[in-house]
Every structure is written in C-alpha cells, then in structure tokens.
C-alpha cells in the first residue's frame, strides 16, 4: 500500500494515468459508479450486504399511506433530523421517502466532524443542538449509541491573522459557555506529541468537539421518530410533485408521486442533497446548488495517534480526523471537480480519486504530522457533495410554491449542522417560522434573478468551496459572480474611484478611492481549470489590503467621508434599495396588519416601521410612504384609486421582504397587489448640514421645515426631472432621499454634484453609512435587528402602534412580552481605547459574560469604537433599564477585555436636533 509521501512524489512527477498505475489505483472514472468494496472508515454502513444489491430494483420497504401531513424526501442527515424533530413537535402522519437506503446518497461517506465554534452566533447555537441530540438526547430516548466520540478539536494557526481569528472564536464561545483554550506551540506539542509545531503561532483547543457516525446517527434518529408515529419508507423514489392552484391563484403542494403510488400532502421537504435540484424541478422550484467531488484518504494504523483530537489546519486547507488508530485526511482545494451530470442511479457510490487534485493536501498533512510521510494509505473516499453560492445551506419555504420546503445544500456540513437545522426546519413547517434567525440559510435571501443563473451559481459555489478554510475577515467581498446587477450610476461612480461591494447581485458603493479605478473583472477561478489568473488586479489588491482584524489601511478614507457628511454633506447612491408598491382593494387592511407602526396617515407622509412575524420577531425595518390617488402611471407611482403605499427596503434583503409580504397577503387572503419597481428607480440620499442649501439649487420646491417637514415626501423636479423627494435620514443628519426614474438618474446626480461643489459635497459609500448610523444608534436589519429580536428588545417600541386598538401581525407576542418583562435587551457600549471591533466580542457585566456584540464599528465623530449587543440577566430575570444602568461593563476582544461605558441613548446627537435641521 502506498505511503502519503510516495503519493506526493509520484503525483508531482508523473501524469495522472501513470501515477495511478504506479500506486495500484484506478484512473479517474468518467462516470460515477457504486463502489465494489466498502471504503469509508466506519464500523458499519447501511449498505446492503449482498454485492450490487443497491442497484437492484426493489419495492418500497412498506406500503405507502394515501395521505400524510408532511413528506420528507431524502434519507440522509437532514431528512432524518427533520423527521425526528417533526415527530418531537407532535406532527402525526409524517413520512420520509428514500429512493434507496438511508444515508445512501452523500451522508454515508461523510467525515462526520463536529466543531462547536464558528464565526457566526447562530451557527454556534445550531451546532450546540446537534451535539446535544447525538451525544445525549437520542441515547436517552432510545437506549442506542449513535456513535458519538468526544475526542476534542484543534485548530492550527500558522500566522498571526489566523490566531487572531481563533481568539475571536474563543471570546464568542464564552458567551455560549463553550470551553476553549488558545495554546502555545509547546502546549500544543504536549497535547498532540506527533504534531510538528515549529511553524505554529498557536492553536485553539476545544475539548468537547468530536465525531459522529452517519449510520448510527441516522438509524437512531429514525428509530426515535418511528416510535413517535412517523414512517420511514425506503426503496421508493419520488417521480413527481403534484401542484394545485387555489382560488387566489397561489400554487400549493398537493401530492407526492412515486412509481408505487402517490401520497396526498400539503407539505413537502426537499432533503435530497445532491439531487435536490432535480426534485425542485419536479415542482417548478429553483434550487441553486452544484455537485462537486469531495475526498479524503484513510491511513493505515499510526502508533500513538489514539485519543488525539481532530485537527483543522486551515492555512494548509487540511483536516485530520481521528479514526481509531488511524487518520482520515481531507481538505478543500482551489480546483474541485464538478459533477456535471448527476446520476439518478448513484447509491452508496464513490468516484475514483483524482490524485492530481488531491495531492495538494498531502504535503500540508505531512508537514503537520510528519509520521504520515511513512504511513500507508488504507483506502480512498471520493464522493459527491452539494455546494451553494454562499456556502450556506438552502432552507425554508420556496417562494415559488407554498408548502414546498428546502433542507439541502449543506456544503459537506450536513452532519454537524443537521440537528440544529432539522429542529429549525421542523419549527418552520409547524409554526410558520423558525425559532432562531435563519435568514442566512433562508432560500429567500437570494434574488429570484440569481437562483437559476448558471454562471453565477457555478462561479460563486466554486469560490465558496475554494475559500472554505480562508480567514473570515469583516470586510471581505466575493470576486466571483460579480456585475450581475448594476444601477445607472455604476460607470460614473467607478470613474470617481468607487470600490464596490456586492449584495445579492447588486454592485453598491463601498467606499471611494479617488487615486485609482477599481474595476471588478470577470472571475478567473483563481487560475484553476486552465484560466489565467488576473495580474495587477486593483480591486483584488484593495480587497486584500483589508484582510485584517486591525483598523484597515483605508480607515482614514472612510473617516473623510464620515466627517464630510457631519461637517458639510455627502451623497450616497442607494439605488440598489428594493422599491415596492402595495395597492388594491384591501391595501389599507394589509398595511394595518403588515406594519407595526401606523402608516395610515395623510398622503404625503412617510413612516419608519417594522414588519414582524407571529412570535413578535422583526422580519424587516423599512419606510412606508402613503401616496395620493392618481390616474397616470409612472415609475414614481402606479395609477390607482383608494390606497397605495410606497415601500423602500434594504436592497440586500429585498427578496426576503418581497417574499414575506406576499406570504402574509396570501395567508390573510388580502385582495392586494405588490409591484416591484426596484429596477425602474434609482435612489440618491443627500445628507449633512449643507444638504438643504445644495438641494435648494436643484429642486423646484421649498425645502424649509415648514414647507417640507421631516418624514414627509413630495413629487418635485430635480434639474427638470420629476423625482420623489423624501425627507429622511439614515445617518442622523438633515437630508433628503431622491427617488429617481432610471433614465433620469445620471443627469440628476450630476446636477446634485455640481450644486454641491462649493459646499464641500463628497461621494460616500456604505462603509461610511455603517459608521454614521451606529453613531446615531440606527439599527441595521440582520445585524442588531433580526427575526428573533422583537422591537421592544431592540429599543424600537416607538415603531409599534400598541397604544391603538389596531391589530397587527406579532402584536399578541409583543403584549405578552411587555407584560412579563424583557428577558434580554439591546444596549449600546463605547470603548475609550482606540481599538477595532467588528461583532462577536463577549460582553462582560460585573465580572460575568451576559451576551455578545452583534454589531460594532468606529464612530469618527465621537472618536470611539461603538458596539451594540443583547444582554441577559444571568439569574434569568427580566432585563430592566435599572439592570442596564447599574452595571460595570467590559468588552472582550480576542481574549483581552476593554472597559466599556453603557449608553441609554445614542452617543451622537442624543436629542435628535440635527435631523430637524438644528445645528
């Protein structure tokens, strides 16, 4: 059997075919096929004993029921976890259909690693639930062992930035009670004697990490689910999804069809993994994922490796999983192999390993554990896995079809995320929404124009795979799938030095670097697949300069934008915002129900409001402007009688808002129409003390406080072009938004810039907005305001019409919360020391960790770091304002604590004078 060093040497000097022959291995197969022998490193799999039995047609393992409340498609990790959690919630008549045997798709060969710490608070919570299910709950319920092994996890840092990232994870872990330790090289050597530590800066050790066995876990999950009334039917492939259209024209799931009969059901859960796209097509649902080969090798016995922790050497892009007295060695490469034609017949199958692709992992593994150089290879495992454009799973109800849920695209992390995600998916199905903030996993996060865009899906999925082990920096941006959606000012701003960010396909201004042009080029796949890697790539270089947990090198340029806005004026191009019209017979009823604030004020008024879910969580914050009826349609207003509302929502979450509103309209059977004018209108926001003087030269309207009060809007002409001007601010200054028809954007922008030249007007981007808004205490949805945060907890009670008798979605939950007291509360903290923070820092109060930072940035006007986070009372009681005020606070950044001051009002302009024009 070949050693790892021999594999490395031969692969480096020989063509693939010759290398494979020398090693006694088969050349890369052009078609996937089932293995002829068990290669995965588990004691058992669920593959049938008889050779080739997995491809012999068989009937269902039990008769199909005629009806079911829920049908789960796919018997892998997510399917089994979802079925189990549905059963625990009391769902009777839940059925799982598996086309072959449980785990036979991709779950059976997974490495089964579970790491508790990730740079996401929600993922930490999901992982914690998985660990609880596999290490405790299932064994208590069934008396069966799932195969859980707690041998710990060790993250390797071979540079300072990586060690800083691990220190950030350690601080976040303290907020969740996860034990972790940053070890020196010497301490690492004591823990793992076989490891080479000469090139290490340190490691992060998490003692309670471990590994799962896919067969043991899935068998135990289904055993527990069946005991609660669920059904598991194997050898029953789904051939179609029957759809009905209701009286309101809404498409809904009606039945699941198989070769052996159909099951009538209102709810289907697509947990088909690599095959999820095919199942989606059966229902007319787009599932944006790709299939790739993912591989590891299993070594022969290694003396002294027993009981060692699992290892992730991110900088070498290698993981080492303990397998009894051997190791499984795998990783993520820049040139993964796409599985172009996914086979329906693939079950318990593996591909032959392409050593040209895999060899890059071997050198890193040998460097880290030198004994591997002379260790033999016992088996190779190369199987399919599904990957998504942002390396996040696809979950939730599909926007195209009511009752069709997704639980797929887990990027080779389906085992470790399965418990947490299965629980949330079950809550989604039963209660209409998950318990946690699952926006980052919600299929509705993607704009509908992207979910079937082949190039975008392929490029972004490749980059996400290739960067899976990269340091997660605060200001990183993708290089793949860019320039998909550009507003009318894109080229103009590019020429003025705009460095763009990407949000759901939109190119939006990040910050301005007037010294050079930073064009975003076509994706080069990092030089893989015969592509020529870009040279002298300005945008990539500027992005790389920001790869730091310190203040970025362009910090002073963002400071100039912020201080210009505070001292004179800045123009922000916010054209990527979502812009919707809500109109129809029941528009007023719908507005009352949808929006937490009272938006039924006279035409010409604009209201900042939230949209809530049934549990009182915040699905969105947005502005709603009531329009006057009119008979002429234009991009600035549809023709309508009765009531119509103009909605402006953050562009990154526009699809989420669109889907949420439509779901509510359908559920309540409101006779309304939601029109999307996002592509038809641009949006400029001119903010600062000089904004009135500048715009008075451009607009044909009186902009005085009396003629144009705050939170109102008017149709006016800007340099001769009809626009909607709204007096609002997202940065805490006097200012107006101009909502401009697409064709008029460029001339209006140029007129504004010309008028502002003598007033010191500057371009500014979203990095400046982040800083300016946090100074003023304005919330960012999905940062310090999420679907699991109520407006009361977030300090936004003023957006809720609780003093009226008007019912609205989430009202009952808010009233109950107000009556029982808030169990957590969002607070503002500032740090005197000039130290950068970005979120996930631990919040200490009186010597105890009481929460973590959700959002942080540097406030250039107050010259301090500002942080927002939710805190709890460790005793479990309500978090009152007295509790907030009467504590001594500190923020822990990378293991170091900094004294912090709490604020009950925003640290900048707490009396709100500036938005009123009082300077």
PDB file of N, CA, C and O in Angstrom, residues 530-558:
ATOM      1  N   UNK A 530      -7.371  25.892 -16.142  1.00  0.00           N
ATOM      2  CA  UNK A 530      -6.759  26.483 -17.320  1.00  0.00           C
ATOM      3  C   UNK A 530      -6.998  27.965 -17.486  1.00  0.00           C
ATOM      4  O   UNK A 530      -6.561  28.557 -18.485  1.00  0.00           O
ATOM      5  N   UNK A 531      -7.667  28.588 -16.528  1.00  0.00           N
ATOM      6  CA  UNK A 531      -7.876  30.034 -16.589  1.00  0.00           C
ATOM      7  C   UNK A 531      -6.594  30.767 -16.213  1.00  0.00           C
ATOM      8  O   UNK A 531      -5.830  30.307 -15.359  1.00  0.00           O
ATOM      9  N   UNK A 532      -6.389  31.911 -16.825  1.00  0.00           N
ATOM     10  CA  UNK A 532      -5.249  32.754 -16.485  1.00  0.00           C
ATOM     11  C   UNK A 532      -5.625  33.635 -15.304  1.00  0.00           C
ATOM     12  O   UNK A 532      -6.571  34.414 -15.394  1.00  0.00           O
ATOM     13  N   UNK A 533      -4.908  33.513 -14.203  1.00  0.00           N
ATOM     14  CA  UNK A 533      -5.188  34.360 -13.038  1.00  0.00           C
ATOM     15  C   UNK A 533      -4.882  35.814 -13.364  1.00  0.00           C
ATOM     16  O   UNK A 533      -3.896  36.119 -14.033  1.00  0.00           O
ATOM     17  N   UNK A 534      -5.754  36.712 -12.904  1.00  0.00           N
ATOM     18  CA  UNK A 534      -5.553  38.135 -13.168  1.00  0.00           C
ATOM     19  C   UNK A 534      -4.263  38.632 -12.533  1.00  0.00           C
ATOM     20  O   UNK A 534      -3.917  38.249 -11.406  1.00  0.00           O
ATOM     21  N   UNK A 535      -3.563  39.510 -13.235  1.00  0.00           N
ATOM     22  CA  UNK A 535      -2.370  40.162 -12.711  1.00  0.00           C
ATOM     23  C   UNK A 535      -2.642  41.659 -12.572  1.00  0.00           C
ATOM     24  O   UNK A 535      -3.414  42.235 -13.329  1.00  0.00           O
ATOM     25  N   UNK A 536      -1.993  42.260 -11.604  1.00  0.00           N
ATOM     26  CA  UNK A 536      -2.175  43.697 -11.361  1.00  0.00           C
ATOM     27  C   UNK A 536      -3.663  44.046 -11.258  1.00  0.00           C
ATOM     28  O   UNK A 536      -4.150  45.006 -11.868  1.00  0.00           O
ATOM     29  N   UNK A 537      -4.364  43.259 -10.476  1.00  0.00           N
ATOM     30  CA  UNK A 537      -5.817  43.393 -10.315  1.00  0.00           C
ATOM     31  C   UNK A 537      -6.077  44.366  -9.160  1.00  0.00           C
ATOM     32  O   UNK A 537      -5.986  44.003  -7.999  1.00  0.00           O
ATOM     33  N   UNK A 538      -6.399  45.605  -9.494  1.00  0.00           N
ATOM     34  CA  UNK A 538      -6.524  46.660  -8.482  1.00  0.00           C
ATOM     35  C   UNK A 538      -7.572  46.332  -7.437  1.00  0.00           C
ATOM     36  O   UNK A 538      -7.334  46.470  -6.232  1.00  0.00           O
ATOM     37  N   UNK A 539      -8.741  45.897  -7.881  1.00  0.00           N
ATOM     38  CA  UNK A 539      -9.815  45.618  -6.927  1.00  0.00           C
ATOM     39  C   UNK A 539      -9.407  44.523  -5.952  1.00  0.00           C
ATOM     40  O   UNK A 539      -9.594  44.651  -4.732  1.00  0.00           O
ATOM     41  N   UNK A 540      -8.806  43.456  -6.470  1.00  0.00           N
ATOM     42  CA  UNK A 540      -8.378  42.360  -5.612  1.00  0.00           C
ATOM     43  C   UNK A 540      -7.301  42.822  -4.634  1.00  0.00           C
ATOM     44  O   UNK A 540      -7.287  42.410  -3.471  1.00  0.00           O
ATOM     45  N   UNK A 541      -6.403  43.688  -5.090  1.00  0.00           N
ATOM     46  CA  UNK A 541      -5.348  44.197  -4.202  1.00  0.00           C
ATOM     47  C   UNK A 541      -5.944  45.046  -3.081  1.00  0.00           C
ATOM     48  O   UNK A 541      -5.564  44.903  -1.906  1.00  0.00           O
ATOM     49  N   UNK A 542      -6.892  45.925  -3.418  1.00  0.00           N
ATOM     50  CA  UNK A 542      -7.527  46.748  -2.392  1.00  0.00           C
ATOM     51  C   UNK A 542      -8.289  45.872  -1.389  1.00  0.00           C
ATOM     52  O   UNK A 542      -8.289  46.146  -0.185  1.00  0.00           O
ATOM     53  N   UNK A 543      -8.920  44.828  -1.905  1.00  0.00           N
ATOM     54  CA  UNK A 543      -9.636  43.906  -1.027  1.00  0.00           C
ATOM     55  C   UNK A 543      -8.665  43.193  -0.103  1.00  0.00           C
ATOM     56  O   UNK A 543      -8.909  43.062   1.106  1.00  0.00           O
ATOM     57  N   UNK A 544      -7.546  42.736  -0.658  1.00  0.00           N
ATOM     58  CA  UNK A 544      -6.548  42.047   0.152  1.00  0.00           C
ATOM     59  C   UNK A 544      -5.956  42.922   1.239  1.00  0.00           C
ATOM     60  O   UNK A 544      -5.624  42.436   2.330  1.00  0.00           O
ATOM     61  N   UNK A 545      -5.828  44.216   0.961  1.00  0.00           N
ATOM     62  CA  UNK A 545      -5.315  45.139   1.975  1.00  0.00           C
ATOM     63  C   UNK A 545      -6.229  45.206   3.191  1.00  0.00           C
ATOM     64  O   UNK A 545      -5.787  45.577   4.284  1.00  0.00           O
ATOM     65  N   UNK A 546      -7.485  44.860   3.000  1.00  0.00           N
ATOM     66  CA  UNK A 546      -8.471  44.927   4.093  1.00  0.00           C
ATOM     67  C   UNK A 546      -8.521  43.636   4.904  1.00  0.00           C
ATOM     68  O   UNK A 546      -9.315  43.533   5.834  1.00  0.00           O
ATOM     69  N   UNK A 547      -7.705  42.664   4.559  1.00  0.00           N
ATOM     70  CA  UNK A 547      -7.714  41.400   5.276  1.00  0.00           C
ATOM     71  C   UNK A 547      -6.958  41.563   6.595  1.00  0.00           C
ATOM     72  O   UNK A 547      -5.778  41.204   6.729  1.00  0.00           O
ATOM     73  N   UNK A 548      -7.650  42.095   7.567  1.00  0.00           N
ATOM     74  CA  UNK A 548      -7.048  42.359   8.866  1.00  0.00           C
ATOM     75  C   UNK A 548      -8.138  42.451   9.919  1.00  0.00           C
ATOM     76  O   UNK A 548      -9.304  42.761   9.610  1.00  0.00           O
ATOM     77  N   UNK A 549      -7.772  42.167  11.160  1.00  0.00           N
ATOM     78  CA  UNK A 549      -8.653  42.412  12.295  1.00  0.00           C
ATOM     79  C   UNK A 549      -8.247  43.696  13.022  1.00  0.00           C
ATOM     80  O   UNK A 549      -8.732  43.986  14.109  1.00  0.00           O
ATOM     81  N   UNK A 550      -7.347  44.448  12.424  1.00  0.00           N
ATOM     82  CA  UNK A 550      -6.978  45.771  12.919  1.00  0.00           C
ATOM     83  C   UNK A 550      -7.785  46.791  12.122  1.00  0.00           C
ATOM     84  O   UNK A 550      -8.615  46.435  11.294  1.00  0.00           O
ATOM     85  N   UNK A 551      -7.560  48.090  12.373  1.00  0.00           N
ATOM     86  CA  UNK A 551      -8.166  49.081  11.505  1.00  0.00           C
ATOM     87  C   UNK A 551      -7.601  48.893  10.101  1.00  0.00           C
ATOM     88  O   UNK A 551      -6.387  48.787   9.920  1.00  0.00           O
ATOM     89  N   UNK A 552      -8.469  48.839   9.075  1.00  0.00           N
ATOM     90  CA  UNK A 552      -7.964  48.617   7.717  1.00  0.00           C
ATOM     91  C   UNK A 552      -7.151  49.805   7.223  1.00  0.00           C
ATOM     92  O   UNK A 552      -7.289  50.931   7.727  1.00  0.00           O
ATOM     93  N   UNK A 553      -6.285  49.602   6.245  1.00  0.00           N
ATOM     94  CA  UNK A 553      -5.425  50.693   5.753  1.00  0.00           C
ATOM     95  C   UNK A 553      -6.199  51.832   5.120  1.00  0.00           C
ATOM     96  O   UNK A 553      -5.668  52.943   4.999  1.00  0.00           O
ATOM     97  N   UNK A 554      -7.456  51.578   4.730  1.00  0.00           N
ATOM     98  CA  UNK A 554      -8.265  52.639   4.126  1.00  0.00           C
ATOM     99  C   UNK A 554      -9.180  53.301   5.160  1.00  0.00           C
ATOM    100  O   UNK A 554     -10.108  54.028   4.801  1.00  0.00           O
ATOM    101  N   UNK A 555      -8.892  53.063   6.417  1.00  0.00           N
ATOM    102  CA  UNK A 555      -9.678  53.607   7.528  1.00  0.00           C
ATOM    103  C   UNK A 555      -9.812  55.128   7.402  1.00  0.00           C
ATOM    104  O   UNK A 555     -10.904  55.685   7.595  1.00  0.00           O
ATOM    105  N   UNK A 556      -8.723  55.800   7.072  1.00  0.00           N
ATOM    106  CA  UNK A 556      -8.743  57.263   7.019  1.00  0.00           C
ATOM    107  C   UNK A 556      -9.585  57.780   5.860  1.00  0.00           C
ATOM    108  O   UNK A 556     -10.119  58.893   5.922  1.00  0.00           O
ATOM    109  N   UNK A 557      -9.749  56.997   4.800  1.00  0.00           N
ATOM    110  CA  UNK A 557     -10.559  57.432   3.675  1.00  0.00           C
ATOM    111  C   UNK A 557     -12.045  57.358   4.023  1.00  0.00           C
ATOM    112  O   UNK A 557     -12.832  58.226   3.633  1.00  0.00           O
ATOM    113  N   UNK A 558     -12.422  56.343   4.771  1.00  0.00           N
ATOM    114  CA  UNK A 558     -13.800  56.251   5.246  1.00  0.00           C
ATOM    115  C   UNK A 558     -14.049  57.360   6.272  1.00  0.00           C
ATOM    116  O   UNK A 558     -15.137  57.949   6.317  1.00  0.00           O
TER     117      UNK A 558
END
